[in-house]
């Protein structure tokens, strides 16, 4: 019995020892696990921090690349696809091939404007488009739905044309309307309601959309990819091998990091995208406002003189209401672009705050708030009686950067904290898109003129059904009616004196086709869509309807600016250019408020003559004493003395410059 109890006691002691040992081991294991978890958590936090730092550094390197591109030139077209060779580099394509920005004709489509692939820079982002071929559509201002567009309604046919009893008489009358437009003679025919200008522009933006989005609808082209990743792989391959998609349906659209999660270090990516839209112009744009630009390489390759290049597709223009070279402020182009809404389509009053200061419209001589939801390239800040008025251009040195604010959640928001001097700090979140002008297009009555009353089918399958080829003699082969897509033939052949124009391999229309009218009679007609030039019209020749005005990226470089002066000087020597405009150098008399100082400014002779004839002219002065002034000059009718009428939209400059203007030098002195 004693032995049994001893063995039992030993067993219990052993069991207790084992339990105690196991508890110690478990406690140590638990403590080790807790320590390991803490170590791992610390390591994960360090990795997340390092990941965030690397992502942030990548974001900064992307910014560095964009800043470098911004410093090299303006927003604008950089290059078209290279397919030409020559013994000198100027035989190679630049921003033009046969046409500026590779424009061409698809006049057998109702509202398609031909434009090939281009490399573009917009606000420092360099990208390559697919073959564009865009349509005449505009932002749908009835909704704020992202990317919503609507068709632009073409002008009607003048009733003086449609009321004529025969097609022959309609043709004769329609020619008179084109004559009035080409000669800009509104007394011959007031063409303005029937030849309506629209501006077409390229819009670029960063997007948070995960699925691939077609940049814009085209009746001829679309991205050949099902995802952004696939598109990027295609670009990798074509860039690596030097090959191309024969249909030109690929585009290089970069991706960027727009923000980094401060806790997880995870980057937020955005995809660059673009689209081409148009917008009706509600002011008159006379043809004389299109100033031809001397793209020397293009016209030399095409063997065209400076005087004649505007009659070719290679003619590039600058829209300017001034008939002489001068410094400008708010221009007609600014007025036209300010009518174009950003991605909100019909934005309410958006007014970006620039470093705590109000943003005002440069179109007005007062402090009218600028709706930053519409495209603009400059603004002014300041308040009355402050240190003068400050004029600000968007971008550091980008003449053609137009910017619009929006509230679309698909666009990444950029947060910026503003701390007012000796005041509170506030954080503002803003979303923006960017735009450059491409061309101004005149819509004409030919878009709707249908004197033979041909049937127009919504689909493109009916006209060529059953093997019809558009024969002009065989009723079984003539097209069965017309279609807005690919078979838009309505204009009588007899309207033109010839059906031979300026051909381009990318053009798609057939010169003359036969189309059955509703009674089964063949009518010989030509394409009625948008044209760069019309075919020759009897007694009138061709009429230009598309005026390319795209900015060129290189124009923002110092080399290009110096070259422009050299080219102009040579043209003047040859009698084909405009010489320097005579100018008056003037000065405000010194002011004493805020320190003794004065301001210089220039008045061109044409403006000086306007002042002497009783007009008012606006000028901006030089910077002095930390500010500048915006003046309205006039000849005081009471004293016949040159004065400023207003200074920064006030009767007298805030620093009390005298009203009289000092003439420093005049032409010939």
GROMACS .gro file of C-alpha atoms in nm, residues 115-483:
model
  369
  115UNK     CA    1  -0.690   6.329  -8.978
  116UNK     CA    2  -0.410   6.074  -8.947
  117UNK     CA    3  -0.182   5.971  -8.661
  118UNK     CA    4   0.010   6.245  -8.481
  119UNK     CA    5   0.248   6.279  -8.190
  120UNK     CA    6   0.121   6.553  -7.961
  121UNK     CA    7   0.232   6.732  -7.647
  122UNK     CA    8  -0.034   6.876  -7.418
  123UNK     CA    9   0.083   7.034  -7.092
  124UNK     CA   10   0.405   6.834  -7.095
  125UNK     CA   11   0.238   6.498  -7.165
  126UNK     CA   12   0.368   6.349  -7.489
  127UNK     CA   13   0.150   6.086  -7.656
  128UNK     CA   14   0.072   5.934  -7.993
  129UNK     CA   15  -0.280   5.911  -8.130
  130UNK     CA   16  -0.446   5.647  -8.340
  131UNK     CA   17  -0.569   5.744  -8.687
  132UNK     CA   18  -0.822   6.005  -8.583
  133UNK     CA   19  -1.088   6.072  -8.850
  134UNK     CA   20  -1.314   6.257  -8.611
  135UNK     CA   21  -1.677   6.362  -8.643
  136UNK     CA   22  -1.854   6.698  -8.615
  137UNK     CA   23  -1.982   6.652  -8.261
  138UNK     CA   24  -1.980   6.889  -7.964
  139UNK     CA   25  -2.015   6.856  -7.585
  140UNK     CA   26  -2.377   6.787  -7.492
  141UNK     CA   27  -2.459   7.088  -7.277
  142UNK     CA   28  -2.794   6.939  -7.170
  143UNK     CA   29  -2.621   6.697  -6.932
  144UNK     CA   30  -2.309   6.667  -6.719
  145UNK     CA   31  -2.267   6.301  -6.804
  146UNK     CA   32  -1.899   6.226  -6.857
  147UNK     CA   33  -1.804   6.222  -7.228
  148UNK     CA   34  -2.158   6.304  -7.344
  149UNK     CA   35  -2.165   6.458  -7.694
  150UNK     CA   36  -2.421   6.551  -7.956
  151UNK     CA   37  -2.415   6.609  -8.331
  152UNK     CA   38  -2.357   6.960  -8.461
  153UNK     CA   39  -2.652   7.064  -8.676
  154UNK     CA   40  -2.537   7.172  -9.024
  155UNK     CA   41  -2.664   7.498  -9.176
  156UNK     CA   42  -2.975   7.497  -9.395
  157UNK     CA   43  -2.987   7.552  -9.768
  158UNK     CA   44  -3.058   7.916  -9.858
  159UNK     CA   45  -3.424   7.944  -9.960
  160UNK     CA   46  -3.311   8.138 -10.268
  161UNK     CA   47  -3.152   7.810 -10.381
  162UNK     CA   48  -3.412   7.554 -10.277
  163UNK     CA   49  -3.698   7.761 -10.420
  164UNK     CA   50  -3.560   7.742 -10.774
  165UNK     CA   51  -3.782   7.514 -10.989
  166UNK     CA   52  -3.503   7.317 -11.160
  167UNK     CA   53  -3.176   7.161 -11.053
  168UNK     CA   54  -2.990   7.363 -11.316
  169UNK     CA   55  -3.118   7.690 -11.168
  170UNK     CA   56  -3.038   7.571 -10.815
  171UNK     CA   57  -2.681   7.500 -10.928
  172UNK     CA   58  -2.640   7.850 -11.069
  173UNK     CA   59  -2.776   8.010 -10.753
  174UNK     CA   60  -2.567   7.792 -10.521
  175UNK     CA   61  -2.254   7.901 -10.708
  176UNK     CA   62  -2.339   8.262 -10.627
  177UNK     CA   63  -2.348   8.183 -10.255
  178UNK     CA   64  -2.006   8.022 -10.273
  179UNK     CA   65  -1.880   8.322 -10.467
  180UNK     CA   66  -2.008   8.553 -10.194
  181UNK     CA   67  -1.834   8.343  -9.927
  182UNK     CA   68  -1.501   8.322 -10.108
  183UNK     CA   69  -1.497   8.695 -10.182
  184UNK     CA   70  -1.648   8.775  -9.839
  185UNK     CA   71  -1.910   8.992 -10.008
  186UNK     CA   72  -2.225   9.001  -9.795
  187UNK     CA   73  -2.394   9.249 -10.028
  188UNK     CA   74  -2.381   8.996 -10.311
  189UNK     CA   75  -2.533   8.730 -10.086
  190UNK     CA   76  -2.538   8.738  -9.707
  191UNK     CA   77  -2.371   8.401  -9.674
  192UNK     CA   78  -2.312   8.417  -9.297
  193UNK     CA   79  -2.615   8.212  -9.179
  194UNK     CA   80  -2.529   7.938  -9.431
  195UNK     CA   81  -2.149   7.919  -9.400
  196UNK     CA   82  -2.107   7.859  -9.031
  197UNK     CA   83  -1.766   7.823  -8.865
  198UNK     CA   84  -1.691   7.563  -8.599
  199UNK     CA   85  -1.367   7.518  -8.410
  200UNK     CA   86  -1.233   7.166  -8.367
  201UNK     CA   87  -0.995   7.097  -8.081
  202UNK     CA   88  -0.803   6.818  -7.911
  203UNK     CA   89  -0.876   6.764  -7.543
  204UNK     CA   90  -0.644   6.571  -7.309
  205UNK     CA   91  -0.695   6.452  -6.953
  206UNK     CA   92  -0.584   6.201  -6.690
  207UNK     CA   93  -0.855   5.946  -6.612
  208UNK     CA   94  -0.915   5.695  -6.331
  209UNK     CA   95  -1.117   5.466  -6.560
  210UNK     CA   96  -1.000   5.106  -6.521
  211UNK     CA   97  -1.150   4.970  -6.842
  212UNK     CA   98  -1.016   5.083  -7.176
  213UNK     CA   99  -1.216   5.371  -7.315
  214UNK     CA  100  -1.231   5.468  -7.680
  215UNK     CA  101  -1.102   5.828  -7.702
  216UNK     CA  102  -1.393   5.939  -7.921
  217UNK     CA  103  -1.635   5.791  -8.171
  218UNK     CA  104  -1.519   5.762  -8.529
  219UNK     CA  105  -1.702   5.600  -8.818
  220UNK     CA  106  -1.371   5.464  -8.945
  221UNK     CA  107  -1.130   5.389  -8.658
  222UNK     CA  108  -1.118   5.253  -8.301
  223UNK     CA  109  -0.847   5.133  -8.063
  224UNK     CA  110  -0.746   4.777  -8.146
  225UNK     CA  111  -0.723   4.654  -7.786
  226UNK     CA  112  -0.951   4.512  -7.518
  227UNK     CA  113  -0.760   4.655  -7.221
  228UNK     CA  114  -0.507   4.923  -7.138
  229UNK     CA  115  -0.253   4.648  -7.070
  230UNK     CA  116  -0.301   4.497  -7.415
  231UNK     CA  117  -0.267   4.839  -7.577
  232UNK     CA  118   0.058   4.899  -7.387
  233UNK     CA  119   0.192   4.559  -7.494
  234UNK     CA  120   0.111   4.641  -7.856
  235UNK     CA  121   0.299   4.971  -7.831
  236UNK     CA  122   0.595   4.792  -7.669
  237UNK     CA  123   0.603   4.550  -7.962
  238UNK     CA  124   0.564   4.806  -8.241
  239UNK     CA  125   0.821   5.038  -8.083
  240UNK     CA  126   1.066   4.750  -8.031
  241UNK     CA  127   1.028   4.608  -8.382
  242UNK     CA  128   0.956   4.926  -8.577
  243UNK     CA  129   0.638   4.778  -8.725
  244UNK     CA  130   0.294   4.936  -8.746
  245UNK     CA  131  -0.070   4.840  -8.742
  246UNK     CA  132  -0.178   4.878  -9.105
  247UNK     CA  133  -0.517   5.008  -8.992
  248UNK     CA  134  -0.344   5.261  -8.763
  249UNK     CA  135  -0.568   5.175  -8.470
  250UNK     CA  136  -0.303   5.183  -8.197
  251UNK     CA  137  -0.213   5.473  -7.972
  252UNK     CA  138   0.053   5.540  -7.714
  253UNK     CA  139  -0.131   5.681  -7.412
  254UNK     CA  140   0.090   5.699  -7.100
  255UNK     CA  141   0.004   5.596  -6.745
  256UNK     CA  142   0.110   5.792  -6.439
  257UNK     CA  143   0.098   5.780  -6.059
  258UNK     CA  144  -0.128   6.058  -5.936
  259UNK     CA  145  -0.116   5.988  -5.562
  260UNK     CA  146   0.020   5.747  -5.301
  261UNK     CA  147  -0.173   5.610  -5.001
  262UNK     CA  148   0.009   5.745  -4.696
  263UNK     CA  149  -0.072   5.432  -4.490
  264UNK     CA  150  -0.033   5.140  -4.730
  265UNK     CA  151   0.206   5.303  -4.976
  266UNK     CA  152  -0.012   5.181  -5.260
  267UNK     CA  153   0.002   5.408  -5.567
  268UNK     CA  154  -0.308   5.534  -5.748
  269UNK     CA  155  -0.267   5.517  -6.125
  270UNK     CA  156  -0.426   5.735  -6.390
  271UNK     CA  157  -0.449   5.676  -6.763
  272UNK     CA  158  -0.396   5.955  -7.016
  273UNK     CA  159  -0.667   5.984  -7.277
  274UNK     CA  160  -0.773   6.235  -7.537
  275UNK     CA  161  -1.057   6.315  -7.772
  276UNK     CA  162  -1.130   6.547  -8.064
  277UNK     CA  163  -1.450   6.749  -8.055
  278UNK     CA  164  -1.583   7.060  -8.226
  279UNK     CA  165  -1.786   7.357  -8.108
  280UNK     CA  166  -1.995   7.610  -8.303
  281UNK     CA  167  -1.853   7.963  -8.318
  282UNK     CA  168  -2.110   8.233  -8.245
  283UNK     CA  169  -1.903   8.525  -8.375
  284UNK     CA  170  -1.802   8.610  -8.730
  285UNK     CA  171  -1.462   8.480  -8.839
  286UNK     CA  172  -1.362   8.654  -9.166
  287UNK     CA  173  -1.125   8.463  -9.393
  288UNK     CA  174  -0.874   8.748  -9.377
  289UNK     CA  175  -0.808   8.657  -9.013
  290UNK     CA  176  -0.625   8.341  -9.119
  291UNK     CA  177  -0.253   8.431  -9.144
  292UNK     CA  178  -0.052   8.171  -9.331
  293UNK     CA  179   0.251   8.038  -9.142
  294UNK     CA  180   0.578   7.974  -9.320
  295UNK     CA  181   0.652   7.606  -9.260
  296UNK     CA  182   0.964   7.619  -9.474
  297UNK     CA  183   1.045   7.247  -9.477
  298UNK     CA  184   0.692   7.148  -9.577
  299UNK     CA  185   0.656   7.394  -9.861
  300UNK     CA  186   1.008   7.326  -9.990
  301UNK     CA  187   0.936   6.954 -10.000
  302UNK     CA  188   0.611   7.024 -10.187
  303UNK     CA  189   0.781   7.288 -10.408
  304UNK     CA  190   0.537   7.559 -10.305
  305UNK     CA  191   0.604   7.929 -10.265
  306UNK     CA  192   0.509   8.118  -9.951
  307UNK     CA  193   0.242   8.302 -10.149
  308UNK     CA  194   0.081   7.980 -10.276
  309UNK     CA  195   0.115   7.731  -9.991
  310UNK     CA  196  -0.217   7.848  -9.845
  311UNK     CA  197  -0.381   7.699 -10.155
  312UNK     CA  198  -0.255   7.352 -10.061
  313UNK     CA  199  -0.335   7.109  -9.782
  314UNK     CA  200   0.004   7.190  -9.629
  315UNK     CA  201  -0.108   7.546  -9.554
  316UNK     CA  202  -0.108   7.614  -9.181
  317UNK     CA  203  -0.259   7.928  -9.035
  318UNK     CA  204  -0.267   8.140  -8.724
  319UNK     CA  205  -0.597   8.302  -8.634
  320UNK     CA  206  -0.535   8.673  -8.579
  321UNK     CA  207  -0.767   8.969  -8.606
  322UNK     CA  208  -0.464   9.199  -8.642
  323UNK     CA  209  -0.322   9.278  -8.986
  324UNK     CA  210   0.026   9.343  -8.849
  325UNK     CA  211   0.267   9.178  -8.606
  326UNK     CA  212   0.223   9.293  -8.248
  327UNK     CA  213   0.201   9.189  -7.886
  328UNK     CA  214  -0.152   9.075  -7.802
  329UNK     CA  215  -0.368   9.022  -7.499
  330UNK     CA  216  -0.714   8.869  -7.505
  331UNK     CA  217  -0.773   8.768  -7.868
  332UNK     CA  218  -1.047   8.628  -8.089
  333UNK     CA  219  -0.906   8.279  -8.031
  334UNK     CA  220  -0.943   8.329  -7.655
  335UNK     CA  221  -1.301   8.443  -7.711
  336UNK     CA  222  -1.378   8.131  -7.917
  337UNK     CA  223  -1.211   7.889  -7.675
  338UNK     CA  224  -1.389   8.041  -7.375
  339UNK     CA  225  -1.717   7.920  -7.525
  340UNK     CA  226  -1.598   7.557  -7.505
  341UNK     CA  227  -1.693   7.378  -7.182
  342UNK     CA  228  -1.459   7.138  -7.009
  343UNK     CA  229  -1.554   6.785  -6.907
  344UNK     CA  230  -1.861   6.903  -6.713
  345UNK     CA  231  -2.023   6.995  -7.049
  346UNK     CA  232  -2.235   7.269  -6.891
  347UNK     CA  233  -2.046   7.370  -6.579
  348UNK     CA  234  -2.194   7.582  -6.309
  349UNK     CA  235  -1.979   7.869  -6.190
  350UNK     CA  236  -1.641   7.716  -6.111
  351UNK     CA  237  -1.382   7.965  -5.996
  352UNK     CA  238  -1.046   7.820  -5.907
  353UNK     CA  239  -0.869   8.010  -5.632
  354UNK     CA  240  -0.505   8.079  -5.723
  355UNK     CA  241  -0.301   8.081  -5.402
  356UNK     CA  242  -0.585   8.237  -5.209
  357UNK     CA  243  -0.654   8.506  -5.471
  358UNK     CA  244  -0.959   8.542  -5.692
  359UNK     CA  245  -0.939   8.448  -6.061
  360UNK     CA  246  -1.084   8.702  -6.304
  361UNK     CA  247  -1.165   8.708  -6.675
  362UNK     CA  248  -0.913   8.885  -6.900
  363UNK     CA  249  -1.192   8.955  -7.152
  364UNK     CA  250  -1.330   9.237  -6.939
  365UNK     CA  251  -1.189   9.565  -6.814
  366UNK     CA  252  -1.313   9.499  -6.464
  367UNK     CA  253  -1.304   9.227  -6.201
  368UNK     CA  254  -1.549   8.982  -6.357
  369UNK     CA  255  -1.500   8.635  -6.215
  370UNK     CA  256  -1.372   8.378  -6.461
  371UNK     CA  257  -1.572   8.057  -6.495
  372UNK     CA  258  -1.278   7.817  -6.498
  373UNK     CA  259  -1.508   7.538  -6.619
  374UNK     CA  260  -1.453   7.673  -6.973
  375UNK     CA  261  -1.126   7.663  -7.166
  376UNK     CA  262  -0.896   7.959  -7.115
  377UNK     CA  263  -0.522   8.022  -7.123
  378UNK     CA  264  -0.492   8.330  -6.904
  379UNK     CA  265  -0.652   8.499  -6.608
  380UNK     CA  266  -0.591   8.796  -6.386
  381UNK     CA  267  -0.571   8.826  -6.012
  382UNK     CA  268  -0.574   9.114  -5.771
  383UNK     CA  269  -0.819   9.352  -5.615
  384UNK     CA  270  -0.882   9.720  -5.657
  385UNK     CA  271  -0.628   9.944  -5.483
  386UNK     CA  272  -0.388   9.653  -5.428
  387UNK     CA  273  -0.044   9.632  -5.588
  388UNK     CA  274  -0.173   9.663  -5.943
  389UNK     CA  275  -0.330   9.394  -6.158
  390UNK     CA  276  -0.143   9.070  -6.224
  391UNK     CA  277  -0.196   8.893  -6.559
  392UNK     CA  278  -0.120   8.521  -6.550
  393UNK     CA  279  -0.082   8.275  -6.837
  394UNK     CA  280  -0.152   7.907  -6.777
  395UNK     CA  281   0.172   7.714  -6.770
  396UNK     CA  282   0.522   7.849  -6.720
  397UNK     CA  283   0.587   7.926  -7.088
  398UNK     CA  284   0.314   7.763  -7.296
  399UNK     CA  285   0.135   7.996  -7.535
  400UNK     CA  286  -0.123   7.740  -7.643
  401UNK     CA  287  -0.221   7.567  -7.318
  402UNK     CA  288  -0.595   7.601  -7.262
  403UNK     CA  289  -0.725   7.472  -6.928
  404UNK     CA  290  -1.072   7.395  -6.790
  405UNK     CA  291  -1.178   7.282  -6.444
  406UNK     CA  292  -1.434   7.005  -6.386
  407UNK     CA  293  -1.603   6.804  -6.111
  408UNK     CA  294  -1.604   6.460  -6.275
  409UNK     CA  295  -1.515   6.177  -6.030
  410UNK     CA  296  -1.344   5.988  -6.317
  411UNK     CA  297  -1.077   6.260  -6.323
  412UNK     CA  298  -0.812   6.244  -6.047
  413UNK     CA  299  -0.831   6.528  -5.799
  414UNK     CA  300  -0.515   6.713  -5.705
  415UNK     CA  301  -0.515   6.849  -5.352
  416UNK     CA  302  -0.333   7.168  -5.269
  417UNK     CA  303  -0.303   7.332  -4.929
  418UNK     CA  304  -0.307   7.712  -4.931
  419UNK     CA  305  -0.183   7.903  -4.629
  420UNK     CA  306  -0.269   8.271  -4.631
  421UNK     CA  307  -0.001   8.494  -4.481
  422UNK     CA  308  -0.074   8.517  -4.108
  423UNK     CA  309  -0.402   8.339  -4.172
  424UNK     CA  310  -0.552   7.989  -4.172
  425UNK     CA  311  -0.461   7.707  -4.410
  426UNK     CA  312  -0.721   7.551  -4.637
  427UNK     CA  313  -0.698   7.251  -4.871
  428UNK     CA  314  -0.852   7.275  -5.216
  429UNK     CA  315  -0.919   6.982  -5.447
  430UNK     CA  316  -0.926   7.050  -5.822
  431UNK     CA  317  -0.971   6.852  -6.142
  432UNK     CA  318  -0.860   6.979  -6.482
  433UNK     CA  319  -0.848   6.894  -6.850
  434UNK     CA  320  -0.648   7.062  -7.126
  435UNK     CA  321  -0.707   7.153  -7.490
  436UNK     CA  322  -0.537   7.286  -7.802
  437UNK     CA  323  -0.713   7.421  -8.114
  438UNK     CA  324  -0.681   7.211  -8.431
  439UNK     CA  325  -0.876   7.378  -8.708
  440UNK     CA  326  -1.167   7.601  -8.798
  441UNK     CA  327  -1.411   7.441  -9.039
  442UNK     CA  328  -1.682   7.617  -9.234
  443UNK     CA  329  -1.998   7.409  -9.264
  444UNK     CA  330  -2.176   7.486  -9.589
  445UNK     CA  331  -2.519   7.419  -9.744
  446UNK     CA  332  -2.362   7.130  -9.939
  447UNK     CA  333  -2.392   6.920  -9.623
  448UNK     CA  334  -2.771   6.914  -9.664
  449UNK     CA  335  -2.839   7.024 -10.023
  450UNK     CA  336  -3.021   6.739 -10.199
  451UNK     CA  337  -3.167   6.883 -10.521
  452UNK     CA  338  -3.241   6.539 -10.670
  453UNK     CA  339  -3.427   6.440 -10.350
  454UNK     CA  340  -3.225   6.119 -10.327
  455UNK     CA  341  -3.322   5.868 -10.059
  456UNK     CA  342  -3.088   5.879  -9.757
  457UNK     CA  343  -3.072   5.554  -9.561
  458UNK     CA  344  -2.939   5.545  -9.202
  459UNK     CA  345  -2.733   5.232  -9.267
  460UNK     CA  346  -2.442   5.192  -9.507
  461UNK     CA  347  -2.554   4.853  -9.645
  462UNK     CA  348  -2.846   4.960  -9.862
  463UNK     CA  349  -2.671   5.177 -10.129
  464UNK     CA  350  -2.422   4.906 -10.240
  465UNK     CA  351  -2.655   4.609 -10.181
  466UNK     CA  352  -2.660   4.335 -10.446
  467UNK     CA  353  -2.320   4.427 -10.586
  468UNK     CA  354  -2.393   4.790 -10.677
  469UNK     CA  355  -2.075   4.988 -10.748
  470UNK     CA  356  -2.204   5.338 -10.825
  471UNK     CA  357  -2.207   5.302 -11.201
  472UNK     CA  358  -2.302   5.624 -11.382
  473UNK     CA  359  -2.461   5.437 -11.676
  474UNK     CA  360  -2.597   5.100 -11.556
  475UNK     CA  361  -2.916   5.115 -11.347
  476UNK     CA  362  -2.842   4.770 -11.205
  477UNK     CA  363  -2.505   4.889 -11.074
  478UNK     CA  364  -2.584   5.246 -10.965
  479UNK     CA  365  -2.605   5.298 -10.589
  480UNK     CA  366  -2.954   5.256 -10.446
  481UNK     CA  367  -2.980   5.588 -10.264
  482UNK     CA  368  -2.735   5.752 -10.025
  483UNK     CA  369  -2.614   5.703  -9.666
   0.00000   0.00000   0.00000
